[in-house]
Tab-separated table of C-alpha atoms in Angstrom:
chain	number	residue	atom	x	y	z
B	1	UNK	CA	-24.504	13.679	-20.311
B	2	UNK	CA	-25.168	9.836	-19.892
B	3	UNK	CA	-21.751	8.945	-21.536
B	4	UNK	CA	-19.519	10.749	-19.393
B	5	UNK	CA	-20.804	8.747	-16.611
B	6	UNK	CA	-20.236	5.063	-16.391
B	7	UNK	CA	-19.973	2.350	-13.068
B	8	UNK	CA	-17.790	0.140	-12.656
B	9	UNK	CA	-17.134	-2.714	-9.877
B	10	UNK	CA	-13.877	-3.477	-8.355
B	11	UNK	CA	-11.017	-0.553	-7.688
B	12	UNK	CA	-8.941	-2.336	-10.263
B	13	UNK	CA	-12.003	-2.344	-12.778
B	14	UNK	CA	-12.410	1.575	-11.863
B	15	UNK	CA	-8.576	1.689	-12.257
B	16	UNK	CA	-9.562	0.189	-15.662
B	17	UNK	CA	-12.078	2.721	-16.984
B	18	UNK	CA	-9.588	5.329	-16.136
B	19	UNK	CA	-7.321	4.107	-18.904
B	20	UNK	CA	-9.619	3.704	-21.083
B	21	UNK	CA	-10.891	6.882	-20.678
B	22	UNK	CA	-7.458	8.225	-20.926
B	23	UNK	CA	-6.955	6.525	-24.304
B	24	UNK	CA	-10.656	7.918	-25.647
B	25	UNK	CA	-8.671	11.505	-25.511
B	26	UNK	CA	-7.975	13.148	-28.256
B	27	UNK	CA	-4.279	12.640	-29.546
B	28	UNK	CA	-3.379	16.270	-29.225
B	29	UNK	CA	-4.338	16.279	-25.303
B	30	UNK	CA	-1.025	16.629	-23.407
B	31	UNK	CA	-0.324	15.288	-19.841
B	32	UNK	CA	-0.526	18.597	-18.039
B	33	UNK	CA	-3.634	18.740	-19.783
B	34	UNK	CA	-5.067	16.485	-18.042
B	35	UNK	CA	-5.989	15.442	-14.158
B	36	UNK	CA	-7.320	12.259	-12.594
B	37	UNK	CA	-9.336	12.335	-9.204
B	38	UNK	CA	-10.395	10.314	-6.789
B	39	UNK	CA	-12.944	10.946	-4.239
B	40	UNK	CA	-11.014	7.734	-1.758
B	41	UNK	CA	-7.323	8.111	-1.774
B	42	UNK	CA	-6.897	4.847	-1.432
B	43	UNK	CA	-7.682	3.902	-5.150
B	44	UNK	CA	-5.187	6.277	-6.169
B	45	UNK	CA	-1.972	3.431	-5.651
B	46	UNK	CA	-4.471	1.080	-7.578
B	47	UNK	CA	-5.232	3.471	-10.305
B	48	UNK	CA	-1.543	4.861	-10.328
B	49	UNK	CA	-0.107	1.121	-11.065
B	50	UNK	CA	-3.068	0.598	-14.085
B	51	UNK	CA	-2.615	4.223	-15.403
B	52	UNK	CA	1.509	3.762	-15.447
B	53	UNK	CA	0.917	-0.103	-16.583
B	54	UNK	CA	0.254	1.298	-19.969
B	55	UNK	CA	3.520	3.241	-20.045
B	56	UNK	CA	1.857	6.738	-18.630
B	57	UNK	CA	3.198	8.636	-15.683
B	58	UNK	CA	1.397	9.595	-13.209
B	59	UNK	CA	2.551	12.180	-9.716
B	60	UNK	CA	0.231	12.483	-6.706
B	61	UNK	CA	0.498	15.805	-4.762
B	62	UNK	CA	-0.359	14.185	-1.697
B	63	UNK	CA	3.275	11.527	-1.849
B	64	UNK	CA	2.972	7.872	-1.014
B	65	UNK	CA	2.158	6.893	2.271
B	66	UNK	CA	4.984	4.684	3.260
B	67	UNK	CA	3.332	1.660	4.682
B	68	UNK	CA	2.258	0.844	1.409
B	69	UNK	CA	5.714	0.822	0.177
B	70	UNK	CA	7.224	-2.495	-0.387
B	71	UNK	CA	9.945	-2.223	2.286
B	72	UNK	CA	7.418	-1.341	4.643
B	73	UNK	CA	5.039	-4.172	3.666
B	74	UNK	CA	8.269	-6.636	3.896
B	75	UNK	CA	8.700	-5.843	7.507
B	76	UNK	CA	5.174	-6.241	7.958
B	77	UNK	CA	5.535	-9.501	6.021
B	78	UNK	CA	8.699	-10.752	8.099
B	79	UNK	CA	6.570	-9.587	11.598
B	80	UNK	CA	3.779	-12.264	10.444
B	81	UNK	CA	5.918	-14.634	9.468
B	82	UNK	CA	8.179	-15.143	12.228
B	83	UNK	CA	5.341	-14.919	14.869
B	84	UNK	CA	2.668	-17.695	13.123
B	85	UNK	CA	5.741	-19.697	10.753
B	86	UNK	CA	2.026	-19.897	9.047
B	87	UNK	CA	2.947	-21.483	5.492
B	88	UNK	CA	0.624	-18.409	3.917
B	89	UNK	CA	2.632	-16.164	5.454
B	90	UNK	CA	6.212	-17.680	4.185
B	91	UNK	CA	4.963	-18.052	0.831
B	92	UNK	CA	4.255	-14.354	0.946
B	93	UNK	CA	7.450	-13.409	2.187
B	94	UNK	CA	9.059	-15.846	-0.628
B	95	UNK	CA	7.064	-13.825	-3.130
B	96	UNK	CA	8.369	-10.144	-2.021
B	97	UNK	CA	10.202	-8.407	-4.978
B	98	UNK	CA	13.271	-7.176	-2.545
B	99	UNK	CA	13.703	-11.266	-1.561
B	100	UNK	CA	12.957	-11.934	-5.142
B	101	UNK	CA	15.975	-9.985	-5.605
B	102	UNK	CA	18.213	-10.644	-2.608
B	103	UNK	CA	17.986	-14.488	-3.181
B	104	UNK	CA	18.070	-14.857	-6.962
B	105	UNK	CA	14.955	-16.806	-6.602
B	106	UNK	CA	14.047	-18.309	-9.988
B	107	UNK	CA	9.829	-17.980	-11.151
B	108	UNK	CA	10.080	-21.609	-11.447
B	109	UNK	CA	10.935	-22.305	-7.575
B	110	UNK	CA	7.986	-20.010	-7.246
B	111	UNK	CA	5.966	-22.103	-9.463
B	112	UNK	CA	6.992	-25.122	-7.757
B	113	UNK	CA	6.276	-23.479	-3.889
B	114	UNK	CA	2.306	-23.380	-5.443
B	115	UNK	CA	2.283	-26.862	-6.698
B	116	UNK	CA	3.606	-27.869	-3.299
B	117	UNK	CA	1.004	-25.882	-1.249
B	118	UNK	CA	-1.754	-27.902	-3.301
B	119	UNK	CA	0.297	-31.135	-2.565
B	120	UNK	CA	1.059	-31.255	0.730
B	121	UNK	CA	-1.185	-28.955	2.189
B	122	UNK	CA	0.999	-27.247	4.556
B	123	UNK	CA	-0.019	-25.751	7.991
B	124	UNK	CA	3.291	-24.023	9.300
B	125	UNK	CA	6.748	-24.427	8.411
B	126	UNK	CA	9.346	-25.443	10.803
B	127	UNK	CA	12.502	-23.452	11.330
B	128	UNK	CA	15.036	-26.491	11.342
B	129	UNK	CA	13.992	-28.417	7.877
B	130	UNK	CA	11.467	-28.502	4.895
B	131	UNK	CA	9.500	-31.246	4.396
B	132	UNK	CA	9.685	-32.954	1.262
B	133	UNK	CA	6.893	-35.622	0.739
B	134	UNK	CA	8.671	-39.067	0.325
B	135	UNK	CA	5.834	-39.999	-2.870
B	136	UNK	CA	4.976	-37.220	-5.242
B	137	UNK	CA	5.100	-36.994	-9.028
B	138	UNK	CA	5.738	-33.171	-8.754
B	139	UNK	CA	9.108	-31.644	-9.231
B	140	UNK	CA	9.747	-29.778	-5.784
B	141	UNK	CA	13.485	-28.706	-6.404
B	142	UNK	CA	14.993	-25.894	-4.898
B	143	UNK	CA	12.510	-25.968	-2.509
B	144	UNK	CA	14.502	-27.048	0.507
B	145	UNK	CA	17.655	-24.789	-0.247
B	146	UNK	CA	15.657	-21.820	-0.489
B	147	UNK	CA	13.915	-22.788	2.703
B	148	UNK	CA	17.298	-22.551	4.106
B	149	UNK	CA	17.998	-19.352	2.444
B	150	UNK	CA	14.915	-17.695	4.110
B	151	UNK	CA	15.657	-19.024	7.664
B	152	UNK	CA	18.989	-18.279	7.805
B	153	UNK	CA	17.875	-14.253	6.448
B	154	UNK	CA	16.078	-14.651	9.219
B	155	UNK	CA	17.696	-15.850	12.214
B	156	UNK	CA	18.558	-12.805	13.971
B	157	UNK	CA	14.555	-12.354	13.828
B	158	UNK	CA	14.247	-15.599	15.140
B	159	UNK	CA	16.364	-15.844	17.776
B	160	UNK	CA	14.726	-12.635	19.915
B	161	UNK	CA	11.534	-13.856	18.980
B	162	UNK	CA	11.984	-16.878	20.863
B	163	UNK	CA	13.606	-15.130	24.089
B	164	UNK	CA	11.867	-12.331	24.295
B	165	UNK	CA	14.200	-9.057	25.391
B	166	UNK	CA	14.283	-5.346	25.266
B	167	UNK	CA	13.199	-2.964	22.769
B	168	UNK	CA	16.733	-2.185	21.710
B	169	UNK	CA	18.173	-6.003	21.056
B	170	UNK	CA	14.450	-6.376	18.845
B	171	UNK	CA	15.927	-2.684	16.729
B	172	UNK	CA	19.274	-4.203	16.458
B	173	UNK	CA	17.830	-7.732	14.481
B	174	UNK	CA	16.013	-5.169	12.664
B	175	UNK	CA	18.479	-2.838	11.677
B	176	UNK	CA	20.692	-6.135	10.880
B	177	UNK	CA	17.859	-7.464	8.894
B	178	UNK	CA	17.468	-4.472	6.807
B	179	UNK	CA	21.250	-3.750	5.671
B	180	UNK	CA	21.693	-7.426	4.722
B	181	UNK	CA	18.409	-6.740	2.029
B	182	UNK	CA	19.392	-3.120	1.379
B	183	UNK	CA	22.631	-2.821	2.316
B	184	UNK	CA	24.528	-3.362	-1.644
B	185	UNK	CA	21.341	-1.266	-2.754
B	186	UNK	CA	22.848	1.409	-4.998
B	187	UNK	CA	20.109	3.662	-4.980
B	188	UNK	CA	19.941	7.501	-6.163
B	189	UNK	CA	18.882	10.530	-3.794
B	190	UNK	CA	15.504	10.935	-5.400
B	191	UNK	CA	14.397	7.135	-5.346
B	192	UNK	CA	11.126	6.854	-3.213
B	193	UNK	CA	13.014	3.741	-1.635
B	194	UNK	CA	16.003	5.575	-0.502
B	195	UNK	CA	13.218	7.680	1.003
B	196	UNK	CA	11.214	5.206	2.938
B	197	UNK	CA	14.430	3.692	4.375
B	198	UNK	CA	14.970	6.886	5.677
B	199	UNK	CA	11.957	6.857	7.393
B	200	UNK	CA	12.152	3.284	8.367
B	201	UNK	CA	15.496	3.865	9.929
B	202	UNK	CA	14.694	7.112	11.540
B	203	UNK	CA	11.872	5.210	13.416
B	204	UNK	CA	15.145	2.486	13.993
B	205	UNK	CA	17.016	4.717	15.727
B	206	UNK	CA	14.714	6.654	18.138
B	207	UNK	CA	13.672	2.784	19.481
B	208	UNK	CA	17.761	2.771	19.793
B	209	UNK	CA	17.857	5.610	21.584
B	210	UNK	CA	14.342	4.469	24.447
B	211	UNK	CA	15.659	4.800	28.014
B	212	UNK	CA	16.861	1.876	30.001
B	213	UNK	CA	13.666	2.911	32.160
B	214	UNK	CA	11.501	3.112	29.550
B	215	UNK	CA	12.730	-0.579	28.220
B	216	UNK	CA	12.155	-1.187	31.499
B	217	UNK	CA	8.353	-0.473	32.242
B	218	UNK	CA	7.356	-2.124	28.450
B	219	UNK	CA	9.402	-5.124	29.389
B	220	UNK	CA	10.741	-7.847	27.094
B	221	UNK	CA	9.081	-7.814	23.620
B	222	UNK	CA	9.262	-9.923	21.104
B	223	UNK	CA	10.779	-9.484	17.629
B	224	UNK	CA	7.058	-9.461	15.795
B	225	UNK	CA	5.888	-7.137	18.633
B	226	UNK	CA	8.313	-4.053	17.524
B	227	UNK	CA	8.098	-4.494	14.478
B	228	UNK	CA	4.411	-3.468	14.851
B	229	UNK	CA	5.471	-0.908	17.016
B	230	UNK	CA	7.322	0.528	13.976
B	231	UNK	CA	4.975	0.229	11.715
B	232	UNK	CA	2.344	2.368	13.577
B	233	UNK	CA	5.164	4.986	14.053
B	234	UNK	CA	5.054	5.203	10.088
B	235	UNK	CA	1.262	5.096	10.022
B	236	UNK	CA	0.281	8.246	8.060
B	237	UNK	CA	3.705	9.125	7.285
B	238	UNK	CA	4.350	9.656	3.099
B	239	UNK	CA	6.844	10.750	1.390
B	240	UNK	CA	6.844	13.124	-1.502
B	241	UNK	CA	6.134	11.810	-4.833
B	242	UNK	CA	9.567	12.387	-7.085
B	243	UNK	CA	8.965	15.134	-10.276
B	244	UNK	CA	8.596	12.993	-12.926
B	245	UNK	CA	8.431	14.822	-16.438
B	246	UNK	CA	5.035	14.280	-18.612
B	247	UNK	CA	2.989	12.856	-15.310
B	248	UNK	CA	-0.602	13.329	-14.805
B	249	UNK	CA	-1.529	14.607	-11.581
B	250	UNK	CA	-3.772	12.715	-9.434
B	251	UNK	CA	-5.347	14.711	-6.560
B	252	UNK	CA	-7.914	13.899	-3.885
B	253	UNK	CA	-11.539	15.325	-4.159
B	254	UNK	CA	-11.138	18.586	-2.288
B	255	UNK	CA	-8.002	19.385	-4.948
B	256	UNK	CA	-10.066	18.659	-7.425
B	257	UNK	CA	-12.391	21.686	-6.975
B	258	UNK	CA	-9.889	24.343	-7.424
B	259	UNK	CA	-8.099	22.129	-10.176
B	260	UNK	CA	-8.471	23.800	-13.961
B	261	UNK	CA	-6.748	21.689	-16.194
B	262	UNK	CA	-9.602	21.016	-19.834
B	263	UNK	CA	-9.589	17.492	-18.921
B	264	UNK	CA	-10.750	16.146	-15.685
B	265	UNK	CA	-11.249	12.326	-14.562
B	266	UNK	CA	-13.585	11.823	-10.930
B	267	UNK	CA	-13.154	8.304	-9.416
B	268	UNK	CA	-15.106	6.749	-6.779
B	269	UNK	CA	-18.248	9.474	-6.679
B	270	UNK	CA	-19.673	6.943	-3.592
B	271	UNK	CA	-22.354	8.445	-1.293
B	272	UNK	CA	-19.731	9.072	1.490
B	273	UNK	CA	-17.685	11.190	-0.546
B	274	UNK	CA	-14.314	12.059	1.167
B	275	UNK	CA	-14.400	9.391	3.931
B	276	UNK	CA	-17.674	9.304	5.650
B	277	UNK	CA	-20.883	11.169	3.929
B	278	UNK	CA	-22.381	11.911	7.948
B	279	UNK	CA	-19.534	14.186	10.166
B	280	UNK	CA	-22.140	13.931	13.126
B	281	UNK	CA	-23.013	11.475	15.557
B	282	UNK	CA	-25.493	10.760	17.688
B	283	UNK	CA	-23.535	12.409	20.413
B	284	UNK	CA	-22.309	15.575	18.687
B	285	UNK	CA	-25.422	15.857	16.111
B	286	UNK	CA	-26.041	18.660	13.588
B	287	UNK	CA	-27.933	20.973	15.000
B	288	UNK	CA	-24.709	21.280	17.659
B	289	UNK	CA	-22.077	21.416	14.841
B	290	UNK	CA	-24.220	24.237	12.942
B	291	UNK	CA	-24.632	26.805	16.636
B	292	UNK	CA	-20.700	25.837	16.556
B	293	UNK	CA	-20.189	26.906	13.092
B	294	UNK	CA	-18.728	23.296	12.215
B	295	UNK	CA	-19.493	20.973	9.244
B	296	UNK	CA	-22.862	19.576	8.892
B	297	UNK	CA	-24.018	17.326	6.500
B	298	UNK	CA	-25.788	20.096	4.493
B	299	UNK	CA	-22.894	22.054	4.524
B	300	UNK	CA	-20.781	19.256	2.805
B	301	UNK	CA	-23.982	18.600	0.108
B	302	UNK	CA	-23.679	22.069	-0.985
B	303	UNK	CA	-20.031	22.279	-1.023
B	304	UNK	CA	-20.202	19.162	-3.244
B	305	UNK	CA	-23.074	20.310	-5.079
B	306	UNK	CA	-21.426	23.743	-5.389
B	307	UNK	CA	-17.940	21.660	-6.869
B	308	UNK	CA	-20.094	19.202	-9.112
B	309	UNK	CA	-21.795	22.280	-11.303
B	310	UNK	CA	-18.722	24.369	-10.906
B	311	UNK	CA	-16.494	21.775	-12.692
B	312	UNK	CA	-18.708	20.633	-15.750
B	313	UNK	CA	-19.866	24.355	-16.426
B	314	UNK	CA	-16.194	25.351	-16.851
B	315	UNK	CA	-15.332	22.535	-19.091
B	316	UNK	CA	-18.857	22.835	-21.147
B	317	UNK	CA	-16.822	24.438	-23.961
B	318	UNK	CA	-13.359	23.556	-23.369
B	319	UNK	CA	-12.265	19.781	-22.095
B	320	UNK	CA	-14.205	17.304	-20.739
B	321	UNK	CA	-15.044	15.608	-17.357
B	322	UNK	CA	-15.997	11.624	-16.413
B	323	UNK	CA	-17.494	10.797	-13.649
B	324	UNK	CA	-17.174	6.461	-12.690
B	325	UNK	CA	-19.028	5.699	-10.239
B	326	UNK	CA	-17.356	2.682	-7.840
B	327	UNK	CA	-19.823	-0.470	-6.691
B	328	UNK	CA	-16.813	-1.221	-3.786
B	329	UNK	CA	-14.105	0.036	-2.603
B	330	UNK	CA	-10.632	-1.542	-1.336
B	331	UNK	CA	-11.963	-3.170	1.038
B	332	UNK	CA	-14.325	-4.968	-1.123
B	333	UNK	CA	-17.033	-3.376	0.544
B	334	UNK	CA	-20.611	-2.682	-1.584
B	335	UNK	CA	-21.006	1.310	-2.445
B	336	UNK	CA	-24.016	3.277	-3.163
B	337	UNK	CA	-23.365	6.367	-5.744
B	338	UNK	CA	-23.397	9.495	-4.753
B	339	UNK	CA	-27.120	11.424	-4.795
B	340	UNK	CA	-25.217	14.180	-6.629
């Protein structure tokens, strides 16, 4: 029926109607009850964050990839920062909850760092002071000392980006870097941060370990440069989501289908439903994928069609299922809905 479709814009407006959908449930609906789907995985960390926002668990059977963990996006954060000293890029590293945390930083330094932005109108920021604007009706306290703070976090980072040098001296700054953020962390076995620093420091350790002629053929590399080298070892690597007790499951599409919990949420329903609504191209077209017995286009419309019926006819009697239908995705890029 019309009402158990709606369209929203945004991922975070999508993320939106989820909750409210959640809360149209009836009261005796229990979380295992109950399983939210999204046809682009990568709405699920935005939905997750709206969904447990309002005090509701949520576990996704796929994990969490780990570049879009925090410590992963810090390193990414100290990589840009310490190659452009860009003033958006320090105020983004400022703002990182593990900093946050290292540093003590107060909300109103924070506050402050904006108001200064808007004053002076920063390009980079230098390495050996902050500049403080001799005229200025705005209180920029604290500024300057936690300027000093950040730099001197970072001067291991520094110093090897500067002079570029091998592969292993770059790991060592970063190893150093991460134990003097993590190191007092008291953290238990099943925290997802524990796990990504496993990861992160697995990846550490084999760029320990290169060869002396391997370090040899890539040369010397700056600071910025392995850390991206790290990060693309960790692209596509997740780690399990922990068991968290009275969680909704959130699955991708495909999961969906087989799902049979009463009450079933669909996300996204765009026209390229699972990543890409055409598996051919104009080298490898369809008529070549169906004499090779591979996907073709029809084959994925009736496999959707096939999962579309499937799913409301076992829930005409018993549950419910609501389809939203996304206008963009994370990218902020227009979507058409799905001809299903």
């Amino acid at each position: 029926e019309d009402s158990s479709i709606s369209v929203s814009g945004s991922p975070s407006v999508q993320a939106a109607e989820v909750v409210r959908t959640l809360a149209g449930l009836d009261e005796n609906v229990t979380t295992d009850q109950i399983t939210i789907s999204s046809t682009d995985e990568q709405l699920i960390p935005t939905i997750q964050r709206h969904v447990q926002g309002h005090g509701v668990q949520t576990r996704f059977a796929g994990g969490n990839p780990v570049l879009q963990r925090q410590e992963a996006l810090l390193l990414s954060s100290v990589a840009e920062f310490v190659s452009t000293r860009t003033f958006e890029s320090y105020a983004s590293l400022v703002r990182h909850p593990d900093i946050v945390d290292l540093l003590n930083i107060d909300s109103s330094v924070v506050q402050r760092l904006s108001k200064y932005s808007m004053a002076v109108v920063p390009n980079q920021v230098s390495t050996k002071h902050w500049f403080n604007p001799k005229e200025s009706r705005e209180d920029f306290s604290g500024l300057q000392s936690l300027h000093k703070k950040i730099i001197d976090l970072l001067a291991p980072c520094f110093k090897v980006e500067r002079k570029p040098t091998s592969v292993d001296q770059s790991s060592t700054a970063i190893r150093a870097f991460l134990l003097s953020v993590y190191e007092d962390r008291a953290l238990d076995r099943e925290d997802p941060k524990l796990r990504t620093l496993q990861k992160i420091f697995g990846v550490v350790d084999r760029l320990d370990t290169i060869s002396e002629t391997i370090c040899g053929q890539l040369g010397p590399l700056r600071v910025s440069e392995v850390l991206q080298i790290l990060l693309s070892e960790l692209n596509g690597v997740s780690i399990p989501d922990s068991n968290k007790l009275g969680a909704i499951d959130t699955v991708g599409w495909l999961e969906a289908i087989a799902i049979d919990t009463p009450h079933v949420i669909v996300v996204g329903m765009s026209a390229d439903l699972v990543g890409g609504n055409d598996p051919s191209d104009a080298y490898f077209p369809d008529g070549l994928r169906e004499a090779l017995g591979l996907e073709t286009i029809n084959r994925r419309m009736a496999r959707d069609a096939h999962a579309i019926v499937a799913m409301q006819k076992s829930r005409a009697h018993n549950g419910s299922i609501t389809w939203i239908v996304g206008r963009k995705n994370t990218a902020g890029d227009p979507l058409t809905p799905s001809p299903l």
